[in-house]
PDB file of C-alpha atoms in Angstrom:
ATOM      1  CA  UNK R   1      -5.295 -26.571 -16.354  1.00  0.00           C
ATOM      2  CA  UNK R   2      -7.950 -24.530 -18.054  1.00  0.00           C
ATOM      3  CA  UNK R   3      -6.599 -21.089 -19.101  1.00  0.00           C
ATOM      4  CA  UNK R   4     -10.059 -19.606 -18.706  1.00  0.00           C
ATOM      5  CA  UNK R   5     -10.227 -20.803 -15.089  1.00  0.00           C
ATOM      6  CA  UNK R   6      -6.813 -19.359 -14.263  1.00  0.00           C
ATOM      7  CA  UNK R   7      -7.735 -16.049 -15.920  1.00  0.00           C
ATOM      8  CA  UNK R   8     -10.880 -15.886 -13.786  1.00  0.00           C
ATOM      9  CA  UNK R   9      -8.870 -16.733 -10.673  1.00  0.00           C
ATOM     10  CA  UNK R  10      -6.319 -14.033 -11.505  1.00  0.00           C
ATOM     11  CA  UNK R  11      -9.067 -11.449 -11.958  1.00  0.00           C
ATOM     12  CA  UNK R  12     -10.625 -12.514  -8.653  1.00  0.00           C
ATOM     13  CA  UNK R  13      -7.275 -12.288  -6.835  1.00  0.00           C
ATOM     14  CA  UNK R  14      -6.717  -8.788  -8.221  1.00  0.00           C
ATOM     15  CA  UNK R  15     -10.203  -7.681  -7.253  1.00  0.00           C
ATOM     16  CA  UNK R  16      -9.794  -9.006  -3.722  1.00  0.00           C
ATOM     17  CA  UNK R  17      -6.363  -7.361  -3.399  1.00  0.00           C
ATOM     18  CA  UNK R  18      -7.740  -3.992  -4.498  1.00  0.00           C
ATOM     19  CA  UNK R  19     -10.566  -4.327  -1.962  1.00  0.00           C
ATOM     20  CA  UNK R  20      -7.910  -5.066   0.684  1.00  0.00           C
ATOM     21  CA  UNK R  21      -9.317  -8.548   1.307  1.00  0.00           C
ATOM     22  CA  UNK R  22      -5.806  -9.913   1.579  1.00  0.00           C
ATOM     23  CA  UNK R  23      -6.456 -13.296   3.196  1.00  0.00           C
ATOM     24  CA  UNK R  24      -8.787 -14.298   0.386  1.00  0.00           C
ATOM     25  CA  UNK R  25      -6.515 -12.813  -2.292  1.00  0.00           C
ATOM     26  CA  UNK R  26      -3.488 -14.668  -0.913  1.00  0.00           C
ATOM     27  CA  UNK R  27      -5.380 -17.951  -1.069  1.00  0.00           C
ATOM     28  CA  UNK R  28      -6.178 -17.379  -4.747  1.00  0.00           C
ATOM     29  CA  UNK R  29      -2.609 -16.266  -5.552  1.00  0.00           C
ATOM     30  CA  UNK R  30      -1.308 -19.450  -3.886  1.00  0.00           C
ATOM     31  CA  UNK R  31      -3.636 -21.553  -6.029  1.00  0.00           C
ATOM     32  CA  UNK R  32      -2.459 -19.750  -9.152  1.00  0.00           C
ATOM     33  CA  UNK R  33       1.181 -20.310  -8.166  1.00  0.00           C
ATOM     34  CA  UNK R  34       0.457 -24.000  -7.550  1.00  0.00           C
ATOM     35  CA  UNK R  35      -1.126 -24.226 -10.997  1.00  0.00           C
ATOM     36  CA  UNK R  36       1.964 -22.527 -12.503  1.00  0.00           C
ATOM     37  CA  UNK R  37      -0.308 -19.816 -13.874  1.00  0.00           C
ATOM     38  CA  UNK R  38       1.641 -16.808 -12.608  1.00  0.00           C
ATOM     39  CA  UNK R  39       3.109 -13.974 -14.665  1.00  0.00           C
ATOM     40  CA  UNK R  40       5.291 -11.075 -13.502  1.00  0.00           C
ATOM     41  CA  UNK R  41       2.281  -8.890 -12.675  1.00  0.00           C
ATOM     42  CA  UNK R  42       0.672 -11.606 -10.563  1.00  0.00           C
ATOM     43  CA  UNK R  43       3.912 -12.374  -8.692  1.00  0.00           C
ATOM     44  CA  UNK R  44       4.393  -8.671  -7.901  1.00  0.00           C
ATOM     45  CA  UNK R  45       0.778  -8.341  -6.782  1.00  0.00           C
ATOM     46  CA  UNK R  46       1.123 -11.504  -4.681  1.00  0.00           C
ATOM     47  CA  UNK R  47       4.141  -9.958  -2.940  1.00  0.00           C
ATOM     48  CA  UNK R  48       2.282  -6.673  -2.511  1.00  0.00           C
ATOM     49  CA  UNK R  49      -0.800  -8.381  -1.040  1.00  0.00           C
ATOM     50  CA  UNK R  50       1.343 -10.432   1.342  1.00  0.00           C
ATOM     51  CA  UNK R  51       3.253  -7.348   2.446  1.00  0.00           C
ATOM     52  CA  UNK R  52       0.027  -5.408   2.952  1.00  0.00           C
ATOM     53  CA  UNK R  53      -1.476  -8.243   4.994  1.00  0.00           C
ATOM     54  CA  UNK R  54       1.602  -8.366   7.244  1.00  0.00           C
ATOM     55  CA  UNK R  55       2.188  -4.625   7.508  1.00  0.00           C
ATOM     56  CA  UNK R  56       5.423  -4.919   5.546  1.00  0.00           C
ATOM     57  CA  UNK R  57       7.315  -7.129   3.153  1.00  0.00           C
ATOM     58  CA  UNK R  58       8.923 -10.280   4.503  1.00  0.00           C
ATOM     59  CA  UNK R  59      11.336 -12.849   3.078  1.00  0.00           C
ATOM     60  CA  UNK R  60       8.506 -14.769   1.383  1.00  0.00           C
ATOM     61  CA  UNK R  61       7.278 -11.539  -0.240  1.00  0.00           C
ATOM     62  CA  UNK R  62      10.827 -10.967  -1.480  1.00  0.00           C
ATOM     63  CA  UNK R  63      10.789 -14.453  -3.040  1.00  0.00           C
ATOM     64  CA  UNK R  64       7.638 -13.513  -4.949  1.00  0.00           C
ATOM     65  CA  UNK R  65       9.303 -10.300  -6.121  1.00  0.00           C
ATOM     66  CA  UNK R  66      12.292 -12.350  -7.310  1.00  0.00           C
ATOM     67  CA  UNK R  67       9.916 -14.564  -9.307  1.00  0.00           C
ATOM     68  CA  UNK R  68       8.400 -11.488 -10.964  1.00  0.00           C
ATOM     69  CA  UNK R  69      11.831 -10.117 -11.851  1.00  0.00           C
ATOM     70  CA  UNK R  70      12.912 -13.495 -13.211  1.00  0.00           C
ATOM     71  CA  UNK R  71      10.029 -13.271 -15.676  1.00  0.00           C
ATOM     72  CA  UNK R  72      10.449  -9.544 -16.368  1.00  0.00           C
ATOM     73  CA  UNK R  73      13.695  -7.910 -15.144  1.00  0.00           C
ATOM     74  CA  UNK R  74      12.241  -4.443 -15.853  1.00  0.00           C
ATOM     75  CA  UNK R  75       8.940  -4.930 -14.035  1.00  0.00           C
ATOM     76  CA  UNK R  76       8.413  -1.553 -12.378  1.00  0.00           C
ATOM     77  CA  UNK R  77       6.226  -2.698  -9.490  1.00  0.00           C
ATOM     78  CA  UNK R  78       8.560  -5.596  -8.686  1.00  0.00           C
ATOM     79  CA  UNK R  79      11.586  -3.274  -8.743  1.00  0.00           C
ATOM     80  CA  UNK R  80       9.762  -0.836  -6.484  1.00  0.00           C
ATOM     81  CA  UNK R  81       8.916  -3.620  -4.028  1.00  0.00           C
ATOM     82  CA  UNK R  82      12.486  -4.948  -4.164  1.00  0.00           C
ATOM     83  CA  UNK R  83      13.901  -1.514  -3.352  1.00  0.00           C
ATOM     84  CA  UNK R  84      11.466  -1.153  -0.468  1.00  0.00           C
ATOM     85  CA  UNK R  85      12.432  -4.593   0.876  1.00  0.00           C
ATOM     86  CA  UNK R  86      16.136  -3.750   0.598  1.00  0.00           C
ATOM     87  CA  UNK R  87      15.634  -0.499   2.507  1.00  0.00           C
ATOM     88  CA  UNK R  88      13.714  -2.372   5.215  1.00  0.00           C
ATOM     89  CA  UNK R  89      16.664  -4.784   5.440  1.00  0.00           C
ATOM     90  CA  UNK R  90      19.050  -1.795   5.647  1.00  0.00           C
ATOM     91  CA  UNK R  91      20.758  -3.001   2.452  1.00  0.00           C
ATOM     92  CA  UNK R  92      21.171   0.524   1.150  1.00  0.00           C
ATOM     93  CA  UNK R  93      23.753  -0.334  -1.507  1.00  0.00           C
ATOM     94  CA  UNK R  94      21.433  -2.874  -3.139  1.00  0.00           C
ATOM     95  CA  UNK R  95      18.472  -0.534  -2.737  1.00  0.00           C
ATOM     96  CA  UNK R  96      20.376   2.260  -4.476  1.00  0.00           C
ATOM     97  CA  UNK R  97      21.190  -0.088  -7.376  1.00  0.00           C
ATOM     98  CA  UNK R  98      17.532  -1.125  -7.581  1.00  0.00           C
ATOM     99  CA  UNK R  99      16.302   2.480  -7.504  1.00  0.00           C
ATOM    100  CA  UNK R 100      18.801   3.309 -10.275  1.00  0.00           C
ATOM    101  CA  UNK R 101      17.466   0.423 -12.397  1.00  0.00           C
ATOM    102  CA  UNK R 102      13.939   1.689 -11.826  1.00  0.00           C
ATOM    103  CA  UNK R 103      14.876   5.301 -12.590  1.00  0.00           C
ATOM    104  CA  UNK R 104      16.303   4.200 -15.943  1.00  0.00           C
ATOM    105  CA  UNK R 105      12.913   2.742 -16.900  1.00  0.00           C
ATOM    106  CA  UNK R 106      10.580   5.507 -15.715  1.00  0.00           C
ATOM    107  CA  UNK R 107       9.845   8.652 -17.732  1.00  0.00           C
ATOM    108  CA  UNK R 108      12.264  11.239 -16.343  1.00  0.00           C
ATOM    109  CA  UNK R 109       9.584  13.873 -15.731  1.00  0.00           C
ATOM    110  CA  UNK R 110       7.079  11.533 -14.042  1.00  0.00           C
ATOM    111  CA  UNK R 111       6.019  11.860 -10.424  1.00  0.00           C
ATOM    112  CA  UNK R 112       7.284   8.305  -9.846  1.00  0.00           C
ATOM    113  CA  UNK R 113      10.739   9.305 -11.113  1.00  0.00           C
ATOM    114  CA  UNK R 114      10.795  12.149  -8.594  1.00  0.00           C
ATOM    115  CA  UNK R 115       9.930   9.764  -5.772  1.00  0.00           C
ATOM    116  CA  UNK R 116      12.661   7.365  -6.913  1.00  0.00           C
ATOM    117  CA  UNK R 117      15.157  10.255  -7.022  1.00  0.00           C
ATOM    118  CA  UNK R 118      14.243  10.982  -3.406  1.00  0.00           C
ATOM    119  CA  UNK R 119      14.657   7.292  -2.540  1.00  0.00           C
ATOM    120  CA  UNK R 120      18.101   7.299  -4.157  1.00  0.00           C
ATOM    121  CA  UNK R 121      19.101  10.369  -2.135  1.00  0.00           C
ATOM    122  CA  UNK R 122      17.905   8.639   1.018  1.00  0.00           C
ATOM    123  CA  UNK R 123      19.909   5.499   0.203  1.00  0.00           C
ATOM    124  CA  UNK R 124      23.006   7.576  -0.562  1.00  0.00           C
ATOM    125  CA  UNK R 125      22.596   9.429   2.727  1.00  0.00           C
ATOM    126  CA  UNK R 126      22.310   6.120   4.572  1.00  0.00           C
ATOM    127  CA  UNK R 127      25.519   4.997   2.873  1.00  0.00           C
ATOM    128  CA  UNK R 128      27.198   8.210   4.008  1.00  0.00           C
ATOM    129  CA  UNK R 129      28.070   9.521   0.572  1.00  0.00           C
ATOM    130  CA  UNK R 130      25.261  11.949  -0.067  1.00  0.00           C
ATOM    131  CA  UNK R 131      25.922  15.547  -0.892  1.00  0.00           C
ATOM    132  CA  UNK R 132      22.911  16.539   1.206  1.00  0.00           C
ATOM    133  CA  UNK R 133      23.487  16.907   4.912  1.00  0.00           C
ATOM    134  CA  UNK R 134      21.767  14.436   7.243  1.00  0.00           C
ATOM    135  CA  UNK R 135      19.969  17.402   8.811  1.00  0.00           C
ATOM    136  CA  UNK R 136      18.528  18.406   5.434  1.00  0.00           C
ATOM    137  CA  UNK R 137      17.500  14.794   4.780  1.00  0.00           C
ATOM    138  CA  UNK R 138      15.646  14.753   8.128  1.00  0.00           C
ATOM    139  CA  UNK R 139      13.826  17.942   7.215  1.00  0.00           C
ATOM    140  CA  UNK R 140      12.906  16.546   3.807  1.00  0.00           C
ATOM    141  CA  UNK R 141      11.659  13.324   5.400  1.00  0.00           C
ATOM    142  CA  UNK R 142       9.640  15.330   7.904  1.00  0.00           C
ATOM    143  CA  UNK R 143       8.117  17.388   5.125  1.00  0.00           C
ATOM    144  CA  UNK R 144       7.063  14.219   3.320  1.00  0.00           C
ATOM    145  CA  UNK R 145       5.732  12.684   6.530  1.00  0.00           C
ATOM    146  CA  UNK R 146       3.466  15.708   7.042  1.00  0.00           C
ATOM    147  CA  UNK R 147       2.670  14.894  10.642  1.00  0.00           C
ATOM    148  CA  UNK R 148       2.460  17.611  13.302  1.00  0.00           C
ATOM    149  CA  UNK R 149       5.330  16.058  15.267  1.00  0.00           C
ATOM    150  CA  UNK R 150       7.493  15.842  12.161  1.00  0.00           C
ATOM    151  CA  UNK R 151       6.678  19.418  11.221  1.00  0.00           C
ATOM    152  CA  UNK R 152       7.659  20.575  14.738  1.00  0.00           C
ATOM    153  CA  UNK R 153      10.963  18.719  14.498  1.00  0.00           C
ATOM    154  CA  UNK R 154      11.645  20.296  11.109  1.00  0.00           C
ATOM    155  CA  UNK R 155      10.832  23.774  12.394  1.00  0.00           C
ATOM    156  CA  UNK R 156      13.076  23.316  15.446  1.00  0.00           C
ATOM    157  CA  UNK R 157      16.064  22.374  13.284  1.00  0.00           C
ATOM    158  CA  UNK R 158      16.410  25.895  11.797  1.00  0.00           C
ATOM    159  CA  UNK R 159      16.830  24.357   8.342  1.00  0.00           C
ATOM    160  CA  UNK R 160      14.543  25.644   5.666  1.00  0.00           C
ATOM    161  CA  UNK R 161      13.246  23.512   2.838  1.00  0.00           C
ATOM    162  CA  UNK R 162      11.484  25.157  -0.085  1.00  0.00           C
ATOM    163  CA  UNK R 163      10.009  23.673  -3.193  1.00  0.00           C
ATOM    164  CA  UNK R 164       6.917  23.124  -5.197  1.00  0.00           C
ATOM    165  CA  UNK R 165       4.756  20.141  -5.846  1.00  0.00           C
ATOM    166  CA  UNK R 166       3.321  19.393  -9.241  1.00  0.00           C
ATOM    167  CA  UNK R 167       0.574  16.822  -9.432  1.00  0.00           C
ATOM    168  CA  UNK R 168       0.205  14.487 -12.346  1.00  0.00           C
ATOM    169  CA  UNK R 169      -2.895  15.496 -14.333  1.00  0.00           C
ATOM    170  CA  UNK R 170      -4.743  12.309 -13.398  1.00  0.00           C
ATOM    171  CA  UNK R 171      -4.591  13.245  -9.675  1.00  0.00           C
ATOM    172  CA  UNK R 172      -5.485  16.948  -9.837  1.00  0.00           C
ATOM    173  CA  UNK R 173      -9.231  16.376  -9.516  1.00  0.00           C
ATOM    174  CA  UNK R 174      -8.753  14.105  -6.504  1.00  0.00           C
ATOM    175  CA  UNK R 175      -6.912  16.541  -4.272  1.00  0.00           C
TER     176      UNK R 175
END
């Protein structure tokens, strides 16, 4: 195997994935996997591309995530995908453990850490041991969903949710 060829293939797969040309990207990722040219980033991106092409992660995507974590147990994207897969499988206990692993890696004041904290609260609520009431969790979920129907449901519940949102500096010019 020529390392230069596999590097070019990896760059092509990434480019296709970013352009949302998933079928083509998946073909290239499969070739890279067959050539044993995958690293943790490529495995996580392979899982992400597969999940995006299917409208959600599946068991095969989860296998790719496992490969990424085998190579790098602290791979943030792979942990994020694993937690998402576990939530989709209603394995809230495992998801909570995954979110906690991810939270330990992320900068505490980052926007990602805040999202993970919310994910942990959601998992705890699903396990029935959250300090927040289910009604408050529904309102919070509705606020994040930001759809008219969700907003109506939140308003009808007579529960008030207040807070502020701080954007990471790199996003301020895009909003």
